[in-house]
């Protein structure tokens, strides 16, 4: 794996890795360890060191229906965004890969939302989907009160899901397109000779061959929806209405920094970490066994 | 193409065109809304043709959102993240790939594992570390029995606080490692034979070879750093002097969801925030895309 190794000056080698190791230790390993420590301890009311409480914080978290609500909301959000993102970006990549006139313009333009900051995308979508200004509000003129993300939890969820999906499609699209373009041309041409039409080739050759990419993106999108959604929620819904969009990462922020309960937030962080670790492990396993057809 | 498929081609073009519209129209709506006055922007549906108040809205929100300072802060911290990341990643990967020592797999994995837990999931303790950045070292020293007392070093409301935690991730290191592994070993051997030490090899051979890699990573990191939101929100409390551009969007939104923002100025602010990374990703798209795809391979 690491086969190069031409130089042997060990002091120089150490000097080159120390800065990053130091940063990683201070900003990654230490905080992660501290989260574990906090999750199993409670702060003393009158100062002094923390008191060991075992699983108490986790018990508090798991007994709280608000927590289970945020888990449920996160799962719905993750499933909905991932489904939309994968299906739309794969379809677009398949169509662009047919290389009809103009395909370069499309592949250029579809990538642009990648550059959007989450809060900027959130604010833009909040305007476009506002119940009393902008565009979608027009349907309220025909059917009064049918659309109002400020009061209706379902509408709010639709809003944040669409925003996250819009922001991520470009990123996923370029991966699918790259995967499709790496399929050898003779393969496609041979199947065309054998009488497979364009749709048939998409379904029976191209889609199976991009499965590794699809699986990889599936995990990336699930992880992203758990960790990268804060900006959108904070600008559009603040987790509301009535906690309908109270995603786990938003709840951690709220419990930790607004309610100042570090132990509770740490326990919630640990659960989220475990979730992300499991997803990442699945991804690593898959990367190792990645199938190479070409 | 291989065969004639006029109907499928027509359908393809229509779908692609419609999706082009769907994907780009939010940008246009932000722009159009930012150019209307208060009455027009609240008309339903809002006229899509831009009005004549763009400059007025921009200058109003420029003051309201303190964007002169905020954009400068965003620019400084994003450039620092970009430079720091590119530099650190290249030297770390250089050590891991081109030196022979026992711990290098360990070092690689120690850094690689950080990919697993993004900043957002360990946000609370990372914040505590930023409040006193030497505390981990202090506690390690105490644990090892040293009596040395390190000074307190608070990163809140500093550029270092904005930048360092974002630099401490593995993405770039991984990208560089992948790239270095594609460089033939003979090149390093030849350089050695000609009497070049490791640093000279790094500077005169690896650097020029990795130029496009560097540019790709730099563009990705710039967009990533510019778009940070949660971390700056926590680490910056002195918002008058150290706020970043994305943070200022929060000031355009009234607390709670019931009350609508003033849309024309809010969209003008959105426009200000989205333009710099959008320009980077439009001009450097080819690089970014290639960088993204090689990182994940």
Coordinates of C-alpha atoms in Angstrom, one line a residue:
Chain A
X1 CA 0.0 0.0 0.0
X2 CA 2.6 2.6 1.1
X3 CA 5.4 1.3 -1.0
X4 CA 7.4 4.4 -1.9
X5 CA 9.7 5.2 1.0
X6 CA 12.9 6.5 -0.5
X7 CA 14.2 8.6 2.3
X8 CA 15.3 7.5 5.8
X9 CA 15.9 10.7 7.7
X10 CA 13.6 10.0 10.6
X11 CA 13.9 13.3 12.3
X12 CA 12.9 15.2 9.2
X13 CA 10.0 12.8 8.7
X14 CA 8.9 13.4 12.2
X15 CA 9.2 17.2 11.9
X16 CA 7.0 17.0 8.8
X17 CA 4.1 15.2 10.5
X18 CA 4.2 16.7 13.9
X19 CA 2.3 19.9 13.1
X20 CA -0.7 18.1 11.7
X21 CA -0.6 15.4 14.4
X22 CA -0.6 18.2 17.0
X23 CA -3.6 19.9 15.4
X24 CA -5.4 16.6 15.1
X25 CA -4.7 15.8 18.7
X26 CA -5.9 19.1 20.0
X27 CA -8.9 19.6 17.8
X28 CA -10.0 16.0 17.2
X29 CA -8.8 13.4 19.7
X30 CA -9.0 15.5 22.7
X31 CA -12.5 16.9 22.1
X32 CA -13.7 13.4 21.2
X33 CA -12.3 12.0 24.4
X34 CA -13.8 14.9 26.3
X35 CA -17.2 14.3 24.8
X36 CA -17.0 10.7 26.2
X37 CA -15.9 12.1 29.6
X38 CA -18.8 14.5 29.7
X39 CA -21.3 12.0 28.6
X40 CA -20.5 9.8 31.6
X41 CA -20.2 12.6 34.2
X42 CA -22.2 15.5 35.5
X43 CA -21.0 19.0 36.5
X44 CA -21.1 19.7 40.2
X45 CA -23.5 22.6 41.0
X46 CA -20.9 24.3 43.1
X47 CA -17.8 23.8 41.0
X48 CA -15.2 21.2 41.5
X49 CA -14.5 18.2 39.2
X50 CA -17.2 16.3 37.4
X51 CA -18.9 13.5 39.1
X52 CA -19.1 10.0 37.5
X53 CA -22.7 9.1 36.8
X54 CA -22.3 6.1 34.5
X55 CA -25.1 5.8 31.9
X56 CA -27.3 8.4 33.6
X57 CA -27.0 11.0 30.9
X58 CA -27.8 8.4 28.2
X59 CA -30.8 7.3 30.2
X60 CA -31.9 10.9 30.4
X61 CA -31.5 11.3 26.7
X62 CA -33.3 8.1 25.8
X63 CA -36.2 8.7 28.1
X64 CA -36.8 12.1 26.5
X65 CA -39.6 11.9 23.9
X66 CA -38.1 15.1 22.4
X67 CA -35.0 13.2 21.6
X68 CA -36.8 10.4 19.9
X69 CA -38.7 13.0 18.0
X70 CA -35.4 14.4 16.7
X71 CA -34.1 11.0 15.8
X72 CA -37.3 10.3 13.9
X73 CA -37.1 13.7 12.2
X74 CA -33.5 13.1 11.3
X75 CA -34.2 9.7 9.8
X76 CA -37.1 11.1 7.7
X77 CA -34.9 14.0 6.6
X78 CA -32.0 11.6 5.7
X79 CA -34.1 9.2 3.8
X80 CA -36.0 11.8 1.9
X81 CA -33.0 13.9 0.9
X82 CA -30.9 10.9 -0.1
X83 CA -33.7 9.4 -2.2
X84 CA -34.3 12.6 -4.1
X85 CA -30.6 13.5 -4.5
X86 CA -29.6 10.0 -5.7
X87 CA -32.4 9.5 -8.1
X88 CA -32.3 13.0 -9.6
X89 CA -28.5 13.2 -10.0
X90 CA -28.2 9.7 -11.4
X91 CA -31.0 10.4 -14.0
X92 CA -29.3 13.7 -14.9
X93 CA -25.9 12.1 -15.3
X94 CA -27.4 9.3 -17.4
X95 CA -29.0 11.8 -19.7
X96 CA -26.0 14.1 -19.9
X97 CA -23.8 11.1 -20.6
X98 CA -25.8 10.5 -23.8
X99 CA -23.7 13.5 -25.1
X100 CA -26.3 15.2 -27.1
X101 CA -25.6 18.7 -28.3
X102 CA -25.3 21.1 -25.3
X103 CA -24.3 18.4 -22.8
X104 CA -21.3 20.4 -21.6
X105 CA -23.4 23.4 -20.8
X106 CA -25.6 21.2 -18.6
X107 CA -22.8 19.5 -16.8
X108 CA -21.3 22.9 -16.1
X109 CA -24.5 24.4 -14.8
X110 CA -25.7 21.5 -12.7
X111 CA -22.6 21.8 -10.5
X112 CA -23.0 25.4 -9.5
X113 CA -25.2 25.0 -6.4
X114 CA -22.3 23.1 -4.9
X115 CA -20.8 26.5 -4.0
X116 CA -23.9 27.6 -2.0
X117 CA -23.4 28.0 1.8
X118 CA -26.1 26.2 3.7
X119 CA -27.5 29.3 5.4
X120 CA -27.5 31.2 2.0
X121 CA -29.4 28.3 0.4
X122 CA -31.7 28.2 3.4
X123 CA -32.5 31.9 3.2
X124 CA -33.1 31.7 -0.5
X125 CA -35.5 28.7 -0.2
X126 CA -37.2 30.3 2.7
X127 CA -38.0 33.2 0.5
X128 CA -39.0 31.2 -2.6
X129 CA -41.2 28.9 -0.5
X130 CA -42.5 31.7 1.8
X131 CA -46.3 31.4 2.6
X132 CA -46.9 35.1 2.0
X133 CA -44.3 36.4 -0.5
X134 CA -42.3 35.1 -3.4
X135 CA -43.7 32.4 -5.6
X136 CA -45.0 29.3 -4.0
X137 CA -47.3 31.6 -2.0
X138 CA -49.3 31.9 -5.2
X139 CA -51.0 28.6 -4.6
X140 CA -52.3 30.0 -1.3
X141 CA -54.3 32.5 -3.4
X142 CA -56.1 29.6 -5.0
X143 CA -56.3 27.3 -2.1
X144 CA -56.0 29.4 1.1
X145 CA -53.7 28.1 3.8
X146 CA -52.6 25.0 1.8
X147 CA -49.0 25.9 2.1
X148 CA -47.4 27.3 5.3
X149 CA -44.1 26.0 6.5
X150 CA -44.3 28.4 9.5
X151 CA -47.2 26.5 11.0
X152 CA -47.3 23.2 9.3
X153 CA -44.6 20.7 10.2
X154 CA -45.0 18.7 7.0
X155 CA -44.5 21.8 4.9
X156 CA -41.5 22.8 6.9
X157 CA -40.0 19.4 6.3
X158 CA -40.6 19.6 2.6
X159 CA -38.9 23.0 2.5
X160 CA -35.7 21.9 4.3
X161 CA -35.6 18.6 2.3
X162 CA -35.8 20.4 -1.0
X163 CA -33.2 22.9 0.1
X164 CA -30.7 20.2 1.1
X165 CA -31.4 18.3 -2.1
X166 CA -30.9 21.3 -4.3
X167 CA -27.6 22.1 -2.6
X168 CA -26.3 18.5 -3.0
X169 CA -27.4 17.5 -6.5
X170 CA -24.4 19.1 -8.2
X171 CA -21.9 17.3 -6.1
X172 CA -23.5 13.9 -6.6
X173 CA -24.0 14.6 -10.3
X174 CA -20.3 15.0 -11.0
X175 CA -19.5 11.7 -9.3
X176 CA -22.2 9.8 -11.3
X177 CA -21.0 11.5 -14.5
X178 CA -17.4 10.6 -13.9
X179 CA -18.4 7.0 -13.2
X180 CA -20.5 6.8 -16.3
X181 CA -17.7 8.2 -18.4
X182 CA -15.3 5.6 -17.2
X183 CA -17.5 2.8 -18.6
X184 CA -15.6 1.6 -21.7
X185 CA -17.2 2.7 -24.9
X186 CA -16.8 -0.7 -26.6
X187 CA -19.1 -2.2 -24.0
X188 CA -21.9 0.2 -24.9
X189 CA -21.3 -0.2 -28.6
X190 CA -21.2 -4.0 -28.4
X191 CA -24.6 -4.1 -26.6
X192 CA -26.0 -1.7 -29.1
X193 CA -24.9 -4.1 -31.9
X194 CA -26.7 -6.8 -30.0
X195 CA -29.8 -4.8 -30.3
X196 CA -30.1 -3.2 -26.8
X197 CA -31.8 0.2 -27.1
X198 CA -30.6 3.3 -25.3
X199 CA -33.0 2.8 -22.3
X200 CA -32.1 -0.9 -22.1
X201 CA -28.4 0.0 -22.0
X202 CA -28.9 2.5 -19.2
X203 CA -30.8 0.0 -17.1
X204 CA -28.8 -3.1 -17.8
X205 CA -25.3 -1.8 -18.3
X206 CA -24.8 1.7 -17.1
X207 CA -26.7 1.6 -13.8
X208 CA -25.2 -1.7 -12.6
X209 CA -21.7 -0.4 -13.5
X210 CA -22.1 2.7 -11.4
X211 CA -23.5 0.8 -8.4
X212 CA -20.2 1.2 -6.4
X213 CA -20.5 5.0 -6.9
X214 CA -24.1 4.9 -6.0
X215 CA -23.4 3.1 -2.8
X216 CA -20.6 5.4 -1.9
X217 CA -22.9 8.5 -2.5
X218 CA -25.7 6.9 -0.5
X219 CA -23.5 6.8 2.6
X220 CA -22.0 10.3 1.9
X221 CA -25.5 11.7 1.6
X222 CA -26.8 10.0 4.7
X223 CA -23.8 11.3 6.7
X224 CA -24.1 14.7 5.2
X225 CA -27.8 15.0 6.1
X226 CA -26.9 14.1 9.7
X227 CA -24.1 16.6 10.1
X228 CA -24.3 19.2 7.5
X229 CA -27.9 20.4 7.9
X230 CA -27.4 22.8 10.7
X231 CA -27.1 25.9 8.5
X232 CA -30.3 25.3 6.7
X233 CA -32.4 24.5 9.8
X234 CA -31.0 27.5 11.7
X235 CA -31.9 29.9 9.0
X236 CA -35.3 28.5 7.9
X237 CA -37.1 26.8 10.7
X238 CA -35.1 26.9 14.0
X239 CA -36.2 23.3 14.3
X240 CA -39.9 24.2 14.3
X241 CA -42.8 24.4 14.0
X242 CA -43.4 22.3 17.1
X243 CA -40.0 20.5 16.6
X244 CA -41.1 19.2 13.2
X245 CA -37.6 19.8 11.8
X246 CA -35.6 19.5 15.0
X247 CA -32.7 17.4 13.6
X248 CA -30.2 15.8 15.9
X249 CA -27.3 18.2 15.1
X250 CA -29.6 21.1 15.8
X251 CA -30.8 19.7 19.1
X252 CA -27.2 19.1 20.2
X253 CA -26.4 22.7 19.4
X254 CA -29.5 23.9 21.3
X255 CA -29.0 21.7 24.3
X256 CA -25.3 22.5 24.5
X257 CA -25.1 26.1 23.8
X258 CA -28.6 27.6 24.4
X259 CA -29.6 25.4 27.4
X260 CA -25.9 25.1 28.5
X261 CA -26.2 21.4 29.4
X262 CA -22.9 20.0 28.3
X263 CA -23.4 16.6 29.7
X264 CA -26.7 16.1 27.9
X265 CA -25.3 17.5 24.6
X266 CA -22.2 15.3 25.0
X267 CA -24.3 12.2 25.4
X268 CA -26.3 13.2 22.3
X269 CA -23.1 13.8 20.4
X270 CA -21.8 10.3 21.3
X271 CA -25.0 8.8 19.8
X272 CA -24.6 10.8 16.7
X273 CA -20.9 10.0 16.5
X274 CA -21.7 6.3 16.7
X275 CA -24.2 6.6 14.0
X276 CA -21.7 8.4 11.7
X277 CA -19.0 5.9 12.6
X278 CA -21.2 3.0 11.6
X279 CA -22.0 4.6 8.3
X280 CA -18.4 5.5 7.6
X281 CA -17.3 1.9 8.5
X282 CA -19.8 0.6 6.0
X283 CA -18.3 3.0 3.5
X284 CA -14.7 1.9 4.2
X285 CA -15.6 -1.7 3.9
X286 CA -17.1 -0.9 0.6
X287 CA -14.2 1.2 -0.6
X288 CA -11.8 -1.7 0.1
X289 CA -13.9 -4.2 -1.9
X290 CA -14.7 -1.7 -4.6
X291 CA -15.5 -3.6 -7.8
X292 CA -13.5 -2.5 -10.8
X293 CA -15.1 -3.5 -14.0
X294 CA -13.2 -1.4 -16.4
Chain B
X1 CA -24.3 8.3 -31.0
X2 CA -24.7 4.7 -32.0
X3 CA -28.2 4.6 -33.3
X4 CA -30.9 7.2 -34.2
X5 CA -33.3 7.8 -31.4
X6 CA -35.2 11.0 -32.2
X7 CA -37.9 10.6 -29.6
X8 CA -35.6 9.7 -26.8
X9 CA -33.3 12.5 -27.8
X10 CA -36.1 15.0 -27.7
X11 CA -37.2 13.8 -24.3
X12 CA -33.6 14.0 -23.0
X13 CA -33.2 17.5 -24.2
X14 CA -36.5 18.6 -22.6
X15 CA -35.7 17.0 -19.3
X16 CA -32.2 18.4 -19.2
X17 CA -33.5 21.9 -20.1
X18 CA -36.3 21.8 -17.4
X19 CA -33.8 20.7 -14.8
X20 CA -31.4 23.4 -15.9
X21 CA -34.2 25.8 -15.2
X22 CA -35.0 24.2 -11.8
X23 CA -31.4 24.2 -10.7
X24 CA -30.5 27.7 -11.7
X25 CA -33.8 29.5 -11.1
X26 CA -33.2 29.9 -7.3
X27 CA -30.1 32.0 -8.1
X28 CA -32.2 34.2 -10.4
X29 CA -35.0 34.6 -7.8
X30 CA -32.4 35.7 -5.3
X31 CA -31.1 38.2 -7.7
X32 CA -34.5 39.5 -8.8
X33 CA -35.8 39.8 -5.3
X34 CA -32.7 41.7 -4.3
X35 CA -33.5 44.3 -7.0
X36 CA -37.0 45.1 -6.0
X37 CA -38.4 47.6 -3.4
X38 CA -40.3 46.4 -0.4
X39 CA -43.7 46.5 -1.9
X40 CA -42.8 44.7 -5.1
X41 CA -40.9 42.0 -3.4
X42 CA -43.9 41.1 -1.3
X43 CA -46.3 40.9 -4.3
X44 CA -47.4 37.3 -5.0
X45 CA -46.1 36.1 -7.3
X46 CA -43.1 38.4 -7.4
X47 CA -42.3 39.8 -10.8
X48 CA -39.3 37.8 -12.2
X49 CA -38.0 40.8 -14.2
X50 CA -35.5 42.6 -12.0
X51 CA -36.4 46.0 -10.7
X52 CA -34.2 49.1 -10.3
X53 CA -33.4 48.9 -6.6
X54 CA -30.5 46.5 -6.5
X55 CA -27.8 49.1 -5.6
X56 CA -30.1 50.7 -3.0
X57 CA -30.7 47.3 -1.3
X58 CA -27.1 46.2 -1.5
X59 CA -25.9 49.4 0.1
X60 CA -28.5 49.3 2.8
X61 CA -27.7 45.7 3.7
X62 CA -24.0 46.4 3.4
X63 CA -24.3 48.7 6.4
X64 CA -26.9 46.7 8.3
X65 CA -24.9 43.4 8.0
X66 CA -21.5 45.1 8.5
X67 CA -20.4 43.4 5.3
X68 CA -17.3 45.4 4.8
X69 CA -15.8 43.9 7.9
X70 CA -17.6 40.5 7.5
X71 CA -16.4 39.9 4.0
X72 CA -12.8 40.8 4.9
X73 CA -13.0 38.4 7.8
X74 CA -14.4 35.6 5.6
X75 CA -11.7 36.3 3.0
X76 CA -8.9 36.3 5.6
X77 CA -10.0 33.2 7.3
X78 CA -10.8 31.3 4.1
X79 CA -7.4 32.1 2.6
X80 CA -5.7 31.1 5.9
X81 CA -7.6 27.8 5.9
X82 CA -6.7 27.2 2.3
X83 CA -3.0 28.0 2.6
X84 CA -2.7 26.2 5.9
X85 CA -4.4 23.1 4.6
X86 CA -2.5 22.9 1.4
X87 CA 0.8 23.3 3.1
X88 CA 0.1 21.0 6.0
X89 CA -1.4 18.3 3.8
X90 CA 1.5 18.4 1.4
X91 CA 4.2 18.0 4.0
X92 CA 2.3 15.4 6.0
X93 CA 1.6 13.3 3.0
X94 CA 5.3 13.8 1.9
X95 CA 6.5 12.3 5.1
X96 CA 4.0 9.4 5.0
X97 CA 4.7 8.4 1.4
X98 CA 8.4 9.1 0.9
X99 CA 10.0 8.3 4.2
X100 CA 10.6 4.9 5.7
X101 CA 9.9 4.6 9.4
X102 CA 7.9 2.3 11.5
X103 CA 5.1 4.5 12.7
X104 CA 4.0 5.9 9.3
X105 CA 1.0 3.6 9.0
X106 CA 0.0 4.6 12.5
X107 CA 0.4 8.3 11.6
X108 CA -1.6 7.8 8.4
X109 CA -4.5 6.1 10.3
X110 CA -4.4 8.6 13.1
X111 CA -5.0 11.3 10.6
X112 CA -7.3 9.4 8.3
X113 CA -9.7 8.5 11.1
X114 CA -10.5 12.2 11.6
X115 CA -12.5 11.9 8.3
X116 CA -15.0 10.0 10.3
X117 CA -16.2 12.6 12.6
X118 CA -16.9 16.0 11.1
X119 CA -16.6 19.1 13.3
X120 CA -20.4 19.3 13.7
X121 CA -20.8 16.1 15.7
X122 CA -18.1 17.0 18.2
X123 CA -18.9 20.7 18.3
X124 CA -19.4 21.1 22.1
X125 CA -16.1 19.8 23.3
X126 CA -14.2 21.4 20.4
X127 CA -15.6 24.7 21.5
X128 CA -14.3 24.0 25.0
X129 CA -10.9 23.3 23.6
X130 CA -11.0 26.5 21.6
X131 CA -11.7 28.5 24.8
X132 CA -8.4 27.3 26.2
X133 CA -6.4 25.6 23.4
X134 CA -3.4 24.6 25.5
X135 CA -5.6 22.7 28.0
X136 CA -5.2 19.3 26.3
X137 CA -1.4 19.7 26.4
X138 CA -1.6 20.9 30.0
X139 CA -3.6 18.0 31.2
X140 CA -1.3 15.6 29.3
X141 CA 1.7 17.1 31.1
X142 CA 0.0 16.8 34.4
X143 CA -0.9 13.3 33.7
X144 CA 2.7 12.5 32.8
X145 CA 3.8 14.1 36.1
X146 CA 5.3 17.4 34.8
X147 CA 4.7 20.5 37.0
X148 CA 5.0 22.9 34.1
X149 CA 2.2 25.4 33.9
X150 CA 1.2 26.5 30.4
X151 CA -0.4 29.9 29.9
X152 CA -4.1 30.1 29.0
X153 CA -4.6 30.7 25.3
X154 CA -8.1 31.6 24.3
X155 CA -9.0 31.2 20.6
X156 CA -12.5 32.7 20.8
X157 CA -12.7 35.8 18.7
X158 CA -9.5 35.2 16.8
X159 CA -8.6 34.2 13.3
X160 CA -6.7 31.2 14.8
X161 CA -10.0 30.1 16.4
X162 CA -11.8 30.3 13.0
X163 CA -9.0 28.6 11.1
X164 CA -7.2 25.9 13.1
X165 CA -10.0 23.4 13.7
X166 CA -10.8 23.5 10.0
X167 CA -7.2 22.8 9.1
X168 CA -7.1 19.8 11.5
X169 CA -8.9 17.5 9.1
X170 CA -7.7 14.8 6.8
X171 CA -9.3 15.5 3.4
X172 CA -6.3 17.3 1.9
X173 CA -3.7 14.9 3.4
X174 CA -5.6 12.1 1.8
X175 CA -5.7 13.8 -1.6
X176 CA -2.0 14.5 -1.5
X177 CA -1.2 10.9 -0.4
X178 CA -3.2 9.6 -3.4
X179 CA -1.3 11.8 -5.7
X180 CA 2.1 11.1 -4.3
X181 CA 1.5 7.4 -4.7
X182 CA 1.1 7.9 -8.4
X183 CA 4.6 9.3 -8.7
X184 CA 7.1 6.6 -9.6
X185 CA 9.5 5.6 -6.9
X186 CA 12.3 5.8 -9.4
X187 CA 11.9 9.6 -9.5
X188 CA 12.8 9.9 -5.8
X189 CA 15.6 7.4 -6.2
X190 CA 17.0 9.3 -9.2
X191 CA 16.9 12.5 -7.3
X192 CA 18.7 10.9 -4.4
X193 CA 21.3 9.5 -6.8
X194 CA 21.9 13.0 -8.1
X195 CA 22.5 14.2 -4.6
X196 CA 19.2 15.8 -3.8
X197 CA 18.1 15.6 -0.1
X198 CA 14.5 15.1 0.8
X199 CA 13.7 18.8 1.1
X200 CA 15.2 19.6 -2.3
X201 CA 13.2 16.7 -3.8
X202 CA 10.1 18.1 -2.2
X203 CA 10.7 21.6 -3.3
X204 CA 12.1 21.2 -6.8
X205 CA 10.4 18.1 -8.0
X206 CA 7.2 17.3 -6.0
X207 CA 6.0 20.9 -5.8
X208 CA 6.0 21.6 -9.6
X209 CA 4.4 18.2 -10.2
X210 CA 1.6 18.8 -7.8
X211 CA 0.7 22.2 -9.0
X212 CA -2.7 21.3 -10.4
X213 CA -3.4 19.1 -7.4
X214 CA -2.6 22.1 -5.2
X215 CA -5.0 24.3 -7.1
X216 CA -7.8 21.8 -6.9
X217 CA -7.4 21.4 -3.2
X218 CA -7.1 25.1 -2.7
X219 CA -10.3 25.8 -4.6
X220 CA -12.2 23.1 -2.6
X221 CA -10.9 24.3 0.7
X222 CA -11.7 27.9 -0.1
X223 CA -15.4 27.2 -0.8
X224 CA -15.5 24.9 2.2
X225 CA -14.1 27.5 4.5
X226 CA -16.1 30.3 3.1
X227 CA -19.3 28.4 3.6
X228 CA -18.7 27.5 7.3
X229 CA -21.5 28.6 9.5
X230 CA -21.9 26.6 12.8
X231 CA -18.3 26.9 13.9
X232 CA -17.9 30.7 13.3
X233 CA -21.2 31.2 15.1
X234 CA -19.8 29.6 18.2
X235 CA -16.2 30.8 18.2
X236 CA -17.0 34.4 17.4
X237 CA -18.9 36.3 20.1
X238 CA -17.5 39.7 19.2
X239 CA -19.7 40.0 16.2
X240 CA -18.9 43.6 15.5
X241 CA -15.3 42.9 14.7
X242 CA -14.9 39.2 13.8
X243 CA -18.2 38.1 12.2
X244 CA -17.9 36.2 9.0
X245 CA -20.2 36.8 6.0
X246 CA -22.3 33.7 6.4
X247 CA -23.0 34.5 10.0
X248 CA -24.5 37.9 9.0
X249 CA -27.3 36.1 7.3
X250 CA -28.6 35.2 10.7
X251 CA -29.1 38.9 11.4
X252 CA -31.5 39.1 8.4
X253 CA -33.9 36.7 10.0
X254 CA -36.1 37.7 12.9
X255 CA -36.1 35.2 15.8
X256 CA -38.8 32.6 15.4
X257 CA -40.4 31.4 12.2
X258 CA -43.6 33.4 12.3
X259 CA -42.3 36.8 11.4
X260 CA -41.0 37.1 7.8
X261 CA -37.7 38.9 7.1
X262 CA -37.5 42.0 5.0
X263 CA -37.1 40.0 1.8
X264 CA -35.5 42.4 -0.6
X265 CA -32.6 43.2 1.8
X266 CA -32.4 39.7 3.0
X267 CA -31.9 38.5 -0.6
X268 CA -29.4 41.2 -1.2
X269 CA -27.4 39.8 1.7
X270 CA -27.8 36.3 0.3
X271 CA -26.4 37.6 -3.0
X272 CA -23.4 39.1 -1.3
X273 CA -22.6 35.9 0.6
X274 CA -23.1 33.6 -2.3
X275 CA -21.2 35.5 -5.0
X276 CA -17.5 34.8 -4.0
X277 CA -17.7 31.0 -3.7
X278 CA -19.9 30.9 -6.8
X279 CA -17.3 32.7 -8.8
X280 CA -14.6 30.4 -7.5
X281 CA -16.6 27.3 -8.4
X282 CA -17.5 28.7 -11.8
X283 CA -14.0 29.7 -12.8
X284 CA -12.3 26.7 -11.3
X285 CA -15.0 24.1 -11.9
X286 CA -12.8 21.7 -13.8
X287 CA -10.2 21.7 -11.1
X288 CA -12.7 21.3 -8.3
X289 CA -14.5 18.4 -9.9
X290 CA -11.3 16.6 -10.5
X291 CA -10.1 17.2 -7.0
X292 CA -13.4 16.0 -5.5
X293 CA -13.4 12.8 -7.5
X294 CA -9.7 11.9 -6.7
X295 CA -10.2 12.6 -3.0
X296 CA -12.9 10.0 -2.8
X297 CA -11.3 7.3 -4.8

